[in-house]
mmCIF file of C-alpha atoms in Angstrom:
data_model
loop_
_atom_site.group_PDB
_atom_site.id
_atom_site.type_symbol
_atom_site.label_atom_id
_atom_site.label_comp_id
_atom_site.label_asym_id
_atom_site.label_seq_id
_atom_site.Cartn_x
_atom_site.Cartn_y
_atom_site.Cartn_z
ATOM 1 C CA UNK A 162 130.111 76.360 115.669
ATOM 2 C CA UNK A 163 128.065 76.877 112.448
ATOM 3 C CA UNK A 164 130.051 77.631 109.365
ATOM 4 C CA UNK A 165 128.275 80.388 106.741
ATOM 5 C CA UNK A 166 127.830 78.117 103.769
ATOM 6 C CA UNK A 167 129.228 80.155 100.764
ATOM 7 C CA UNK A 168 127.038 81.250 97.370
ATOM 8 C CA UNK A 169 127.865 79.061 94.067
ATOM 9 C CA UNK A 170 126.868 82.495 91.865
ATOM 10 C CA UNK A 171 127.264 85.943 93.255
ATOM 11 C CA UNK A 172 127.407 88.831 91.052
ATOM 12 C CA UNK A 173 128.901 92.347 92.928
ATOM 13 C CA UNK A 174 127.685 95.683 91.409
ATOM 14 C CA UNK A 175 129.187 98.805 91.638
ATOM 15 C CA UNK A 176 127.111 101.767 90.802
ATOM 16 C CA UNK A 177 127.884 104.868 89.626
ATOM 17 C CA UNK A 178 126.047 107.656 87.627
ATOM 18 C CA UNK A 179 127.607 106.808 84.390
ATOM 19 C CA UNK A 180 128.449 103.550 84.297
ATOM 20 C CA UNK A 181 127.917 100.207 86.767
ATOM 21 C CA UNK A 182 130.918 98.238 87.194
ATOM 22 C CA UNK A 183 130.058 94.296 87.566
ATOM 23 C CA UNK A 184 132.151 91.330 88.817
ATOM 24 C CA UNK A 185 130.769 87.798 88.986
ATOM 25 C CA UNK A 186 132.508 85.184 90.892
ATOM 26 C CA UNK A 187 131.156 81.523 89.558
ATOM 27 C CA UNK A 188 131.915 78.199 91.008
ATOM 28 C CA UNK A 189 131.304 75.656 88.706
ATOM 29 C CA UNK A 190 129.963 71.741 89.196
ATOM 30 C CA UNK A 191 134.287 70.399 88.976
ATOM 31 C CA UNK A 192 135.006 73.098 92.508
ATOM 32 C CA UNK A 193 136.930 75.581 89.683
ATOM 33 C CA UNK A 194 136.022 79.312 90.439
ATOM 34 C CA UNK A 195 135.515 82.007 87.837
ATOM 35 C CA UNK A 196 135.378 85.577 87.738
ATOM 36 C CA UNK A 197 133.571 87.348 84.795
ATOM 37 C CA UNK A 198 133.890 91.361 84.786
ATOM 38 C CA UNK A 199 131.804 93.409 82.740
ATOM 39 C CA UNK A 200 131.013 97.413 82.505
ATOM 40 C CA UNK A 201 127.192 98.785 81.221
ATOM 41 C CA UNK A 202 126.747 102.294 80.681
ATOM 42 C CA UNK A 203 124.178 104.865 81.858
ATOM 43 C CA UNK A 204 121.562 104.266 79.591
ATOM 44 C CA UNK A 205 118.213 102.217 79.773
ATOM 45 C CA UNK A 206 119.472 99.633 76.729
ATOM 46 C CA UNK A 207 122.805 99.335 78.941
ATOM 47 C CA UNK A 208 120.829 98.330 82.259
ATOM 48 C CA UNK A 209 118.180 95.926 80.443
ATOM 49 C CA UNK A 210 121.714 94.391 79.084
ATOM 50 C CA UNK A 211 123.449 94.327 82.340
ATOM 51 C CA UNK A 212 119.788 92.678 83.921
ATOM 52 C CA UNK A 213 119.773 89.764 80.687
ATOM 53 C CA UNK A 214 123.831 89.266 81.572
ATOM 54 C CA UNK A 215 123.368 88.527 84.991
ATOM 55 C CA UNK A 216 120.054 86.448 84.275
ATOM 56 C CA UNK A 217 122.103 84.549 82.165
ATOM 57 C CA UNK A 218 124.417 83.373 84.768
ATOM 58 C CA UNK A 219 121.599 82.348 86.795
ATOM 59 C CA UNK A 220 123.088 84.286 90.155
ATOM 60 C CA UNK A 221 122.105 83.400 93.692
ATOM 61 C CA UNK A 222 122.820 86.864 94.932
ATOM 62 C CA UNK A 223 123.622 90.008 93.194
ATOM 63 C CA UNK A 224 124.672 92.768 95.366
ATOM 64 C CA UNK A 225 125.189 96.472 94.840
ATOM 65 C CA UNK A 226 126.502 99.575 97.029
ATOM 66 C CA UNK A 227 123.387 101.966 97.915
ATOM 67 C CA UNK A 228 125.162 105.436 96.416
ATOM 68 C CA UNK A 229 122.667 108.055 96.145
ATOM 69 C CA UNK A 230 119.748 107.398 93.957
ATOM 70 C CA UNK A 231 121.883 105.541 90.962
ATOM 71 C CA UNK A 232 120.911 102.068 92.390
ATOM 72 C CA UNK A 233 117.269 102.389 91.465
ATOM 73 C CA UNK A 234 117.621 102.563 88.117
ATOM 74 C CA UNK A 235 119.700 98.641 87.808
ATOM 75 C CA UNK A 236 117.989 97.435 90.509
ATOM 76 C CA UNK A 237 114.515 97.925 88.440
ATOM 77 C CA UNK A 238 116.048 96.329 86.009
ATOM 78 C CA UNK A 239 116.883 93.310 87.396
ATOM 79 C CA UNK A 240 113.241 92.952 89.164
ATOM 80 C CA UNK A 241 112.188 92.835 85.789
ATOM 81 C CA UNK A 242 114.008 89.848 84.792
ATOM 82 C CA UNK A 243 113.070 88.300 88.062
ATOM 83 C CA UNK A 244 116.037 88.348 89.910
ATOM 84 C CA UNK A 245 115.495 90.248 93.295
ATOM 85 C CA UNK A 246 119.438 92.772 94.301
ATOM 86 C CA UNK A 247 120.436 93.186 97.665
ATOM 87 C CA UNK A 248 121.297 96.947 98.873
ATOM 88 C CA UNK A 249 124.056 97.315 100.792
ATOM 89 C CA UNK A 250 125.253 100.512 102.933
ATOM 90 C CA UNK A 251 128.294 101.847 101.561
ATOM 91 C CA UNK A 252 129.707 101.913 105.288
ATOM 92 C CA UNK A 253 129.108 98.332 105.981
ATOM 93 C CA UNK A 254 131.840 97.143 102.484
ATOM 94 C CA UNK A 255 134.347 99.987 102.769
ATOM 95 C CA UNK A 256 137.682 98.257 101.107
ATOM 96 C CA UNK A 257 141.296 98.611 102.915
ATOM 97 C CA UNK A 258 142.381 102.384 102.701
ATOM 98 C CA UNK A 259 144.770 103.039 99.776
ATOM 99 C CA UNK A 260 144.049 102.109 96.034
ATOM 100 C CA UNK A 261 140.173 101.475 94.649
ATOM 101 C CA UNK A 262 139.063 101.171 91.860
ATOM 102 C CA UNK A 263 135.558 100.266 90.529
ATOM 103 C CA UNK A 264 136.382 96.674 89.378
ATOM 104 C CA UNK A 265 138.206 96.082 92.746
ATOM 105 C CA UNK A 266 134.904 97.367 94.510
ATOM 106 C CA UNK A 267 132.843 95.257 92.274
ATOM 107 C CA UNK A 268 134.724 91.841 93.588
ATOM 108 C CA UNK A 269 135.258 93.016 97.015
ATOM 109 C CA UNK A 270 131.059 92.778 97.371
ATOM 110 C CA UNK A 271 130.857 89.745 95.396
ATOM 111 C CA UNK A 272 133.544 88.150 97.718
ATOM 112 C CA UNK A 273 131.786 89.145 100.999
ATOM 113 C CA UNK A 274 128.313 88.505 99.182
ATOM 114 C CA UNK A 275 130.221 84.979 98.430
ATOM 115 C CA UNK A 276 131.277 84.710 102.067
ATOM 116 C CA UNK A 277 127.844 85.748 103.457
ATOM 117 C CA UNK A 278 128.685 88.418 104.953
ATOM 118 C CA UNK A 279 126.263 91.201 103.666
ATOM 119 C CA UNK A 280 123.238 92.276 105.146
ATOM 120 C CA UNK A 281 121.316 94.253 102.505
ATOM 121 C CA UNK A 282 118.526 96.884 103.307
ATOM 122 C CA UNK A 283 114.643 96.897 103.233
ATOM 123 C CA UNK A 284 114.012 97.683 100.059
ATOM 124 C CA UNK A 285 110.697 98.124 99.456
ATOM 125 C CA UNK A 286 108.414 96.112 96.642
ATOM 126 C CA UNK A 287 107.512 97.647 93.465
ATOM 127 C CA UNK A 288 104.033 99.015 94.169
ATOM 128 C CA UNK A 289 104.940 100.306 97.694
ATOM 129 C CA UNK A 290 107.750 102.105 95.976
ATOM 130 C CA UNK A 291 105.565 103.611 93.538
ATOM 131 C CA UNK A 292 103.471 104.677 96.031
ATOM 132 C CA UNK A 293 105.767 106.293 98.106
ATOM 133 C CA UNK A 294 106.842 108.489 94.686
ATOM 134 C CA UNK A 295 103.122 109.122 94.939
ATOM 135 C CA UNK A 296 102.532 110.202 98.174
ATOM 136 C CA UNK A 297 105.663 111.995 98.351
ATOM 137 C CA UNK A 298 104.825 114.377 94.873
ATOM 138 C CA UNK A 299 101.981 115.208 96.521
ATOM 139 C CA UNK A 300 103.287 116.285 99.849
ATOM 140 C CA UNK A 301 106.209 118.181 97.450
ATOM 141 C CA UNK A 302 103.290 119.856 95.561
ATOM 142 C CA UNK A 303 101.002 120.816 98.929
ATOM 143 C CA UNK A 304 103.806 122.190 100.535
ATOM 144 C CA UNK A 305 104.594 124.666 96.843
ATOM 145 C CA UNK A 306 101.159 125.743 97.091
ATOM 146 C CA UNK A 307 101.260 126.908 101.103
ATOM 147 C CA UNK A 308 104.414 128.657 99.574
ATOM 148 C CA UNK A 309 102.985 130.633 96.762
ATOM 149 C CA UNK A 310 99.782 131.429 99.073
ATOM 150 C CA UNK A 311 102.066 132.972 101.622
ATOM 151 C CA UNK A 312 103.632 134.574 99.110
ATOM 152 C CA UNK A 313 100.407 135.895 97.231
ATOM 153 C CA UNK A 314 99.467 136.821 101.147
ATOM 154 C CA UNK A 315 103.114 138.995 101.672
ATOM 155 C CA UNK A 316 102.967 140.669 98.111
ATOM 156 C CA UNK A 317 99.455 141.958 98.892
ATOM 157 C CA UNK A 318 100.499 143.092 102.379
ATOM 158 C CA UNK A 319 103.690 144.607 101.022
ATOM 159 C CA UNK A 320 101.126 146.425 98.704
ATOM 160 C CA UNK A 321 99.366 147.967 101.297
ATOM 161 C CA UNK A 322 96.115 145.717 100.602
ATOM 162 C CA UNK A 323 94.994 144.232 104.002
ATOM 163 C CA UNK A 324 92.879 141.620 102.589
ATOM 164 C CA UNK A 325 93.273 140.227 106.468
ATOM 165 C CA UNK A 326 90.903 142.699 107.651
ATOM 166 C CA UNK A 327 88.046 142.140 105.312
ATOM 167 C CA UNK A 328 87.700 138.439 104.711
ATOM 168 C CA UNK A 329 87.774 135.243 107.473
ATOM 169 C CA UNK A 330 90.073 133.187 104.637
ATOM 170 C CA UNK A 331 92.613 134.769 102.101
ATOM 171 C CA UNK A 332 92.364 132.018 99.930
ATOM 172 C CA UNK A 333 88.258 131.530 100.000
ATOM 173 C CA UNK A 334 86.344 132.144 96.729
ATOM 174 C CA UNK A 335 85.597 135.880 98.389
ATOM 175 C CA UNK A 336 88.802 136.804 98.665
ATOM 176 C CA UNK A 337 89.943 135.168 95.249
ATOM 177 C CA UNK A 338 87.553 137.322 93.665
ATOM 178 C CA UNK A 339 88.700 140.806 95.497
ATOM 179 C CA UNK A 340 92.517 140.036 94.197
ATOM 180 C CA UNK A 341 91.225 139.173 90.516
#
C-alpha cells in the first residue's frame, strides 16, 4: 500500500467577494508544525500583498475554493509572482455540517491540500484565458447585434413598412439606405 506523502508548505485560501481568508500550515526542518492566518481585502494592493505573503513562505501548494468568479482575481495574482493555485470545487471540501467560519474553511483546505487529498481543476494558462475573454466578447457582441437587427426588423413591421417585400436583405446597403 502506497502512503500519500504529505506537503511541507500548503497555504488554504478562502475566497470571498470582499475579503480572502488565508491559513498556512508550515512544517519546519526540527518536524514542529505552524499555522500562520492572515485576511487581505478586496482590492488590487490587498491581492498583490496576499501573492508577496504567500511567496514569502515559499508554499508547495496553495489551494483555494472555486466560488463564482472571485477566484480569478487572487489567483492572477499569484501567477504573477510565479506561484501556480490549485482550484478546487466547492463540493469536493464541504466541512462537517454545523459551525463555519472562513478561517476554519481556510485550514480545512490547507489540511486536505496537506494530506493530498485535493484534486484541483483545469485551469487554463494565461493567454488561453485571455483568449477565451476574447472570443467570448465577441460572440456576446454578435449575438447584441442579431438582437437589435430583429428588433430594427419588428419596429419597421410594427410600422407598417414591409421592407421584406422590396429588398432580398434587410440589413444590405439598399435597405440601410431606404430606413435612413
Amino acid at each position: 500500500m502506497e502512503l500519500i506523502a504529505l506537503h511541507k508548505r500548503v497555504i488554504g485560501l478562502d475566497v470571498h467577494q470582499a475579503q480572502i481568508t488565508a491559513c498556512a500550515i508550515i512544517e519546519d526542518a526540527d518536524g514542529t508544525t505552524r499555522i500562520e492566518q492572515r485576511q487581505f481585502g478586496a482590492f488590487k494592493r490587498d491581492r498583490r500583498a496576499l501573492a508577496d505573503w504567500a511567496a514569502a513562505l515559499s508554499p508547495d501548494e496553495v489551494v483555494m475554493e472555486s466560488t463564482g468568479i472571485y477566484w480569478k482575481s487572487p489567483y492572477a495574482a499569484l501567477e504573477a509572482v510565479g506561484i501556480r493555485g490549485q482550484v478546487v470545487n466547492a463540493r469536493h471540501v464541504k466541512n462537517v455540517p454545523g459551525r463555519k467560519t472562513d478561517v476554519g474553511d481556510a485550514q480545512w483546505l490547507a489540511t486536505l491540500s496537506r494530506a493530498g487529498l485535493l484534486r484541483g481543476s483545469f485551469v487554463p494558462p494565461a493567454k488561453l484565458r485571455e483568449l477565451r475573454l476574447i472570443s467570448r466578447q465577441r460572440q456576446k457582441l454578435v449575438g447584441q447585434l442579431a438582437s437589435e437587427k430583429n428588433r430594427l426588423h419588428k419596429v419597421l413591421t410594427d410600422g407598417g413598412i414591409r421592407l421584406g417585400v422590396v429588398v432580398s436583405d434587410l440589413h444590405g446597403q439598399s435597405a440601410r439606405a431606404m430606413v435612413k
